[in-house]
mmCIF file with all atom_site columns, C-alpha atoms in Angstrom:
data_model
loop_
_atom_site.group_PDB
_atom_site.id
_atom_site.type_symbol
_atom_site.label_atom_id
_atom_site.label_alt_id
_atom_site.label_comp_id
_atom_site.label_asym_id
_atom_site.label_entity_id
_atom_site.label_seq_id
_atom_site.pdbx_PDB_ins_code
_atom_site.Cartn_x
_atom_site.Cartn_y
_atom_site.Cartn_z
_atom_site.occupancy
_atom_site.B_iso_or_equiv
_atom_site.pdbx_formal_charge
_atom_site.auth_seq_id
_atom_site.auth_comp_id
_atom_site.auth_asym_id
_atom_site.auth_atom_id
_atom_site.pdbx_PDB_model_num
ATOM 1   C CA . ILE A 1 1   ? 108.546 97.727  201.383 1.00 47.00 ? 14  ILE A CA 1
ATOM 2   C CA . PHE A 1 2   ? 110.017 100.525 200.599 1.00 50.00 ? 15  PHE A CA 1
ATOM 3   C CA . ASN A 1 3   ? 110.277 102.363 203.742 1.00 55.00 ? 16  ASN A CA 1
ATOM 4   C CA . ARG A 1 4   ? 111.706 99.420  205.384 1.00 61.00 ? 17  ARG A CA 1
ATOM 5   C CA . THR A 1 5   ? 114.735 100.076 202.725 1.00 64.00 ? 18  THR A CA 1
ATOM 6   C CA . GLY A 1 6   ? 114.606 103.963 202.704 1.00 66.00 ? 19  GLY A CA 1
ATOM 7   C CA . LEU A 1 7   ? 113.212 104.446 199.119 1.00 68.00 ? 20  LEU A CA 1
ATOM 8   C CA . GLU A 1 8   ? 110.609 106.634 198.800 1.00 75.00 ? 21  GLU A CA 1
ATOM 9   C CA . LEU A 1 9   ? 108.431 106.559 195.648 1.00 67.00 ? 22  LEU A CA 1
ATOM 10  C CA . SER A 1 10  ? 105.965 109.023 195.163 1.00 69.00 ? 23  SER A CA 1
ATOM 11  C CA . ALA A 1 11  ? 102.717 107.761 193.646 1.00 69.00 ? 24  ALA A CA 1
ATOM 12  C CA . ALA A 1 12  ? 103.676 108.592 190.379 1.00 64.00 ? 25  ALA A CA 1
ATOM 13  C CA . GLN A 1 13  ? 107.215 107.098 190.178 1.00 64.00 ? 26  GLN A CA 1
ATOM 14  C CA . GLN A 1 14  ? 105.318 103.605 191.147 1.00 64.00 ? 27  GLN A CA 1
ATOM 15  C CA . LYS A 1 15  ? 102.988 103.761 189.036 1.00 63.00 ? 28  LYS A CA 1
ATOM 16  C CA . ALA A 1 16  ? 105.543 104.177 186.451 1.00 61.00 ? 29  ALA A CA 1
ATOM 17  C CA . ALA A 1 17  ? 108.350 100.939 187.781 1.00 62.00 ? 30  ALA A CA 1
ATOM 18  C CA . LEU A 1 18  ? 106.652 98.769  189.361 1.00 65.00 ? 31  LEU A CA 1
ATOM 19  C CA . TRP A 1 19  ? 104.654 96.636  187.085 1.00 66.00 ? 32  TRP A CA 1
ATOM 20  C CA . LYS A 1 20  ? 103.674 92.388  187.633 1.00 77.00 ? 33  LYS A CA 1
ATOM 21  C CA . GLU A 1 21  ? 105.552 90.507  185.008 1.00 81.00 ? 34  GLU A CA 1
ATOM 22  C CA . LYS A 1 22  ? 103.531 87.252  183.934 1.00 84.00 ? 35  LYS A CA 1
ATOM 23  C CA . ILE A 1 23  ? 106.352 85.538  183.021 1.00 88.00 ? 36  ILE A CA 1
ATOM 24  C CA . PRO A 1 24  ? 107.455 81.661  183.697 1.00 87.00 ? 37  PRO A CA 1
ATOM 25  C CA . ILE A 1 25  ? 111.149 80.469  184.106 1.00 88.00 ? 38  ILE A CA 1
ATOM 26  C CA . ASP A 1 26  ? 112.513 79.487  181.837 1.00 88.00 ? 39  ASP A CA 1
ATOM 27  C CA . GLY A 1 27  ? 111.198 82.900  180.263 1.00 90.00 ? 40  GLY A CA 1
ATOM 28  C CA . LEU A 1 28  ? 112.831 84.707  182.640 1.00 92.00 ? 41  LEU A CA 1
ATOM 29  C CA . ASP A 1 29  ? 116.206 82.933  182.321 1.00 94.00 ? 42  ASP A CA 1
ATOM 30  C CA . ALA A 1 30  ? 115.125 83.800  177.787 1.00 95.00 ? 43  ALA A CA 1
ATOM 31  C CA . VAL A 1 31  ? 115.057 87.428  178.617 1.00 95.00 ? 44  VAL A CA 1
ATOM 32  C CA . GLY A 1 32  ? 117.769 88.064  181.351 1.00 95.00 ? 45  GLY A CA 1
ATOM 33  C CA . ARG A 1 33  ? 119.775 86.768  178.050 1.00 95.00 ? 46  ARG A CA 1
ATOM 34  C CA . ALA A 1 34  ? 118.339 89.229  176.425 1.00 96.00 ? 47  ALA A CA 1
ATOM 35  C CA . LEU A 1 35  ? 119.320 91.964  178.911 1.00 95.00 ? 48  LEU A CA 1
ATOM 36  C CA . GLU A 1 36  ? 122.611 90.928  179.789 1.00 95.00 ? 49  GLU A CA 1
ATOM 37  C CA . ILE A 1 37  ? 123.404 90.551  175.673 1.00 94.00 ? 50  ILE A CA 1
ATOM 38  C CA . PHE A 1 38  ? 121.819 93.619  174.893 1.00 94.00 ? 51  PHE A CA 1
ATOM 39  C CA . TYR A 1 39  ? 123.849 95.324  177.120 1.00 93.00 ? 52  TYR A CA 1
ATOM 40  C CA . ARG A 1 40  ? 127.638 94.618  176.539 1.00 92.00 ? 53  ARG A CA 1
ATOM 41  C CA . TYR A 1 41  ? 126.026 95.129  172.674 1.00 92.00 ? 54  TYR A CA 1
ATOM 42  C CA . SER A 1 42  ? 124.874 98.969  173.987 1.00 89.00 ? 55  SER A CA 1
ATOM 43  C CA . ALA A 1 43  ? 128.336 99.252  176.131 1.00 91.00 ? 56  ALA A CA 1
ATOM 44  C CA . PHE A 1 44  ? 131.001 98.122  173.838 1.00 88.00 ? 57  PHE A CA 1
ATOM 45  C CA . PRO A 1 45  ? 131.715 99.056  170.578 1.00 76.00 ? 58  PRO A CA 1
ATOM 46  C CA . GLN A 1 46  ? 130.861 96.941  168.010 1.00 81.00 ? 59  GLN A CA 1
ATOM 47  C CA . ASP A 1 47  ? 131.807 95.339  164.256 1.00 86.00 ? 60  ASP A CA 1
ATOM 48  C CA . GLU A 1 48  ? 128.947 93.126  163.640 1.00 87.00 ? 61  GLU A CA 1
ATOM 49  C CA . PRO A 1 49  ? 124.902 94.256  164.215 1.00 88.00 ? 62  PRO A CA 1
ATOM 50  C CA . LEU A 1 50  ? 122.614 92.815  167.238 1.00 91.00 ? 63  LEU A CA 1
ATOM 51  C CA . ASP A 1 51  ? 121.525 89.701  166.667 1.00 94.00 ? 64  ASP A CA 1
ATOM 52  C CA . LEU A 1 52  ? 118.012 89.239  166.139 1.00 97.00 ? 65  LEU A CA 1
ATOM 53  C CA . LYS A 1 53  ? 117.330 85.742  167.851 1.00 97.00 ? 66  LYS A CA 1
ATOM 54  C CA . PRO A 1 54  ? 117.842 86.064  171.807 1.00 97.00 ? 67  PRO A CA 1
ATOM 55  C CA . PHE A 1 55  ? 115.329 88.684  171.804 1.00 97.00 ? 68  PHE A CA 1
ATOM 56  C CA . LYS A 1 56  ? 112.715 86.526  169.717 1.00 98.00 ? 69  LYS A CA 1
ATOM 57  C CA . HIS A 1 57  ? 113.294 84.073  171.541 1.00 97.00 ? 70  HIS A CA 1
ATOM 58  C CA . ALA A 1 58  ? 112.234 86.109  174.825 1.00 97.00 ? 71  ALA A CA 1
ATOM 59  C CA . VAL A 1 59  ? 109.388 86.992  173.678 1.00 97.00 ? 72  VAL A CA 1
ATOM 60  C CA . GLU A 1 60  ? 108.316 83.503  172.769 1.00 97.00 ? 73  GLU A CA 1
ATOM 61  C CA . LYS A 1 61  ? 109.182 81.857  176.373 1.00 96.00 ? 74  LYS A CA 1
ATOM 62  C CA . ALA A 1 62  ? 107.620 85.071  177.282 1.00 96.00 ? 75  ALA A CA 1
ATOM 63  C CA . PRO A 1 63  ? 105.604 86.399  175.316 1.00 96.00 ? 76  PRO A CA 1
ATOM 64  C CA . ASP A 1 64  ? 102.628 88.073  177.632 1.00 95.00 ? 77  ASP A CA 1
ATOM 65  C CA . SER A 1 65  ? 106.053 90.001  179.880 1.00 96.00 ? 78  SER A CA 1
ATOM 66  C CA . PHE A 1 66  ? 106.592 92.848  179.192 1.00 95.00 ? 79  PHE A CA 1
ATOM 67  C CA . MET A 1 67  ? 110.300 93.178  179.520 1.00 95.00 ? 80  MET A CA 1
ATOM 68  C CA . SER A 1 68  ? 110.591 90.868  176.562 1.00 97.00 ? 81  SER A CA 1
ATOM 69  C CA . HIS A 1 69  ? 108.744 93.147  174.310 1.00 97.00 ? 82  HIS A CA 1
ATOM 70  C CA . ASP A 1 70  ? 110.762 96.034  175.457 1.00 97.00 ? 83  ASP A CA 1
ATOM 71  C CA . LEU A 1 71  ? 113.928 94.413  174.865 1.00 97.00 ? 84  LEU A CA 1
ATOM 72  C CA . MET A 1 72  ? 112.506 93.366  171.257 1.00 98.00 ? 85  MET A CA 1
ATOM 73  C CA . GLY A 1 73  ? 111.528 96.537  170.711 1.00 98.00 ? 86  GLY A CA 1
ATOM 74  C CA . TRP A 1 74  ? 114.783 98.053  171.962 1.00 97.00 ? 87  TRP A CA 1
ATOM 75  C CA . ALA A 1 75  ? 117.248 95.639  169.929 1.00 97.00 ? 88  ALA A CA 1
ATOM 76  C CA . TYR A 1 76  ? 114.757 96.588  166.151 1.00 97.00 ? 89  TYR A CA 1
ATOM 77  C CA . TYR A 1 77  ? 115.571 100.076 167.557 1.00 97.00 ? 90  TYR A CA 1
ATOM 78  C CA . ARG A 1 78  ? 119.794 99.320  167.169 1.00 94.00 ? 91  ARG A CA 1
ATOM 79  C CA . GLN A 1 79  ? 119.102 98.317  163.692 1.00 93.00 ? 92  GLN A CA 1
ATOM 80  C CA . THR A 1 80  ? 116.883 100.722 162.983 1.00 94.00 ? 93  THR A CA 1
ATOM 81  C CA . ASP A 1 81  ? 113.871 99.052  161.847 1.00 97.00 ? 94  ASP A CA 1
ATOM 82  C CA . TYR A 1 82  ? 111.529 102.299 163.714 1.00 98.00 ? 95  TYR A CA 1
ATOM 83  C CA . ALA A 1 83  ? 108.331 100.372 162.262 1.00 97.00 ? 96  ALA A CA 1
ATOM 84  C CA . ASN A 1 84  ? 108.626 96.839  163.810 1.00 98.00 ? 97  ASN A CA 1
ATOM 85  C CA . ALA A 1 85  ? 110.068 98.548  167.116 1.00 98.00 ? 98  ALA A CA 1
ATOM 86  C CA . GLY A 1 86  ? 107.590 100.877 167.170 1.00 98.00 ? 99  GLY A CA 1
ATOM 87  C CA . HIS A 1 87  ? 105.312 98.365  166.840 1.00 98.00 ? 100 HIS A CA 1
ATOM 88  C CA . SER A 1 88  ? 107.220 95.600  169.876 1.00 98.00 ? 101 SER A CA 1
ATOM 89  C CA . PHE A 1 89  ? 107.585 99.269  172.174 1.00 98.00 ? 102 PHE A CA 1
ATOM 90  C CA . ARG A 1 90  ? 103.704 99.128  171.844 1.00 98.00 ? 103 ARG A CA 1
ATOM 91  C CA . LYS A 1 91  ? 103.032 95.920  172.092 1.00 98.00 ? 104 LYS A CA 1
ATOM 92  C CA . ALA A 1 92  ? 104.705 96.373  175.752 1.00 97.00 ? 105 ALA A CA 1
ATOM 93  C CA . LEU A 1 93  ? 102.635 99.308  176.262 1.00 96.00 ? 106 LEU A CA 1
ATOM 94  C CA . THR A 1 94  ? 99.658  96.573  176.148 1.00 96.00 ? 107 THR A CA 1
ATOM 95  C CA . ILE A 1 95  ? 100.565 94.810  178.414 1.00 95.00 ? 108 ILE A CA 1
ATOM 96  C CA . ASN A 1 96  ? 102.887 97.865  181.169 1.00 93.00 ? 109 ASN A CA 1
ATOM 97  C CA . PRO A 1 97  ? 100.660 101.369 180.469 1.00 93.00 ? 110 PRO A CA 1
ATOM 98  C CA . ASN A 1 98  ? 103.443 103.107 182.174 1.00 92.00 ? 111 ASN A CA 1
ATOM 99  C CA . GLY A 1 99  ? 106.516 102.281 180.273 1.00 93.00 ? 112 GLY A CA 1
ATOM 100 C CA . ALA A 1 100 ? 108.876 104.859 180.375 1.00 92.00 ? 113 ALA A CA 1
ATOM 101 C CA . GLY A 1 101 ? 111.351 103.790 178.702 1.00 94.00 ? 114 GLY A CA 1
ATOM 102 C CA . VAL A 1 102 ? 109.124 102.388 176.445 1.00 96.00 ? 115 VAL A CA 1
ATOM 103 C CA . MET A 1 103 ? 107.787 105.797 175.732 1.00 97.00 ? 116 MET A CA 1
ATOM 104 C CA . ALA A 1 104 ? 110.817 106.970 174.918 1.00 97.00 ? 117 ALA A CA 1
ATOM 105 C CA . GLY A 1 105 ? 111.060 104.241 172.844 1.00 97.00 ? 118 GLY A CA 1
ATOM 106 C CA . LEU A 1 106 ? 108.383 105.329 170.743 1.00 98.00 ? 119 LEU A CA 1
ATOM 107 C CA . MET A 1 107 ? 109.639 109.420 170.668 1.00 97.00 ? 120 MET A CA 1
ATOM 108 C CA . TRP A 1 108 ? 112.492 107.863 169.426 1.00 97.00 ? 121 TRP A CA 1
ATOM 109 C CA . CYS A 1 109 ? 111.457 106.093 166.766 1.00 97.00 ? 122 CYS A CA 1
ATOM 110 C CA . GLY A 1 110 ? 109.403 109.851 165.678 1.00 97.00 ? 123 GLY A CA 1
ATOM 111 C CA . VAL A 1 111 ? 112.775 111.637 166.071 1.00 96.00 ? 124 VAL A CA 1
ATOM 112 C CA . PHE A 1 112 ? 114.363 109.491 163.492 1.00 96.00 ? 125 PHE A CA 1
ATOM 113 C CA . THR A 1 113 ? 111.209 108.877 161.181 1.00 96.00 ? 126 THR A CA 1
ATOM 114 C CA . ARG A 1 114 ? 110.993 112.179 161.069 1.00 96.00 ? 127 ARG A CA 1
ATOM 115 C CA . ASN A 1 115 ? 106.535 111.724 162.272 1.00 96.00 ? 128 ASN A CA 1
ATOM 116 C CA . TRP A 1 116 ? 106.722 115.384 165.047 1.00 96.00 ? 129 TRP A CA 1
ATOM 117 C CA . GLU A 1 117 ? 103.140 113.938 165.893 1.00 96.00 ? 130 GLU A CA 1
ATOM 118 C CA . GLU A 1 118 ? 104.558 110.616 167.322 1.00 96.00 ? 131 GLU A CA 1
ATOM 119 C CA . THR A 1 119 ? 107.278 112.465 168.856 1.00 96.00 ? 132 THR A CA 1
ATOM 120 C CA . SER A 1 120 ? 106.321 115.233 170.622 1.00 97.00 ? 133 SER A CA 1
ATOM 121 C CA . TYR A 1 121 ? 103.209 112.914 171.686 1.00 98.00 ? 134 TYR A CA 1
ATOM 122 C CA . TRP A 1 122 ? 105.299 110.625 173.225 1.00 98.00 ? 135 TRP A CA 1
ATOM 123 C CA . SER A 1 123 ? 107.374 112.674 175.408 1.00 97.00 ? 136 SER A CA 1
ATOM 124 C CA . ALA A 1 124 ? 103.949 114.278 176.763 1.00 97.00 ? 137 ALA A CA 1
ATOM 125 C CA . ARG A 1 125 ? 102.904 110.864 177.350 1.00 96.00 ? 138 ARG A CA 1
ATOM 126 C CA . LYS A 1 126 ? 106.024 110.089 179.216 1.00 95.00 ? 139 LYS A CA 1
ATOM 127 C CA . ALA A 1 127 ? 106.765 113.697 181.038 1.00 95.00 ? 140 ALA A CA 1
ATOM 128 C CA . ASP A 1 128 ? 102.523 112.715 182.373 1.00 93.00 ? 141 ASP A CA 1
ATOM 129 C CA . VAL A 1 129 ? 104.331 109.504 183.748 1.00 90.00 ? 142 VAL A CA 1
ATOM 130 C CA . CYS A 1 130 ? 106.682 110.380 184.514 1.00 88.00 ? 143 CYS A CA 1
ATOM 131 C CA . ASP A 1 131 ? 105.393 113.597 186.926 1.00 88.00 ? 144 ASP A CA 1
ATOM 132 C CA . LYS A 1 132 ? 107.255 116.106 184.930 1.00 92.00 ? 145 LYS A CA 1
ATOM 133 C CA . ASP A 1 133 ? 106.963 118.859 182.586 1.00 95.00 ? 146 ASP A CA 1
ATOM 134 C CA . VAL A 1 134 ? 104.984 118.239 180.196 1.00 96.00 ? 147 VAL A CA 1
ATOM 135 C CA . ALA A 1 135 ? 105.739 121.959 177.852 1.00 97.00 ? 148 ALA A CA 1
ATOM 136 C CA . LYS A 1 136 ? 109.508 120.704 178.877 1.00 97.00 ? 149 LYS A CA 1
ATOM 137 C CA . ALA A 1 137 ? 109.344 117.679 177.525 1.00 96.00 ? 150 ALA A CA 1
ATOM 138 C CA . LYS A 1 138 ? 107.500 118.371 174.006 1.00 96.00 ? 151 LYS A CA 1
ATOM 139 C CA . GLU A 1 139 ? 110.525 121.360 173.873 1.00 96.00 ? 152 GLU A CA 1
ATOM 140 C CA . LYS A 1 140 ? 112.878 119.051 173.792 1.00 96.00 ? 153 LYS A CA 1
ATOM 141 C CA . ALA A 1 141 ? 111.716 117.011 171.923 1.00 96.00 ? 154 ALA A CA 1
ATOM 142 C CA . ARG A 1 142 ? 111.357 119.405 169.391 1.00 96.00 ? 155 ARG A CA 1
ATOM 143 C CA . GLN A 1 143 ? 115.119 120.576 170.142 1.00 95.00 ? 156 GLN A CA 1
ATOM 144 C CA . ARG A 1 144 ? 116.093 116.055 169.057 1.00 94.00 ? 157 ARG A CA 1
ATOM 145 C CA . PHE A 1 145 ? 113.618 116.372 166.142 1.00 95.00 ? 158 PHE A CA 1
ATOM 146 C CA . GLU A 1 146 ? 115.427 119.082 164.528 1.00 95.00 ? 159 GLU A CA 1
ATOM 147 C CA . LYS A 1 147 ? 118.646 118.242 165.440 1.00 94.00 ? 160 LYS A CA 1
ATOM 148 C CA . HIS A 1 148 ? 118.273 114.830 163.719 1.00 92.00 ? 161 HIS A CA 1
ATOM 149 C CA . ALA A 1 149 ? 117.634 116.438 160.905 1.00 79.00 ? 162 ALA A CA 1
ATOM 150 C CA . LYS A 1 150 ? 118.168 115.655 157.825 1.00 66.00 ? 163 LYS A CA 1
#
């Protein structure tokens, strides 16, 4: 299919970008709504904290969906609830072990919880999954870790 569309994905890119979602129609609707809410919240300044209800609803309706747990992780992350974000991100990785965005979320949780081992580990895992230079990724993570030191 990718050759017909003109999209050339390497094996590593396919591994990171494509996965099977186990999601019923009502789960798809719930995940879609959560995604829309998250994008709007991210794109426009907000005075109120992000409401977790739509994200919890998406996980309830699609418990075996990578996207539902990924979005739940980012919603917790936006509330600076890094423990629950990490739990949701790890659940997402049990469904799709190559979720690079989730690995980025775990790396950032490590940065903000001041856990260098987590920061380093997840930056390296993401680089590996994305077929990038692991040493460079770890160095960039170190810079982020130091920048956000309190």
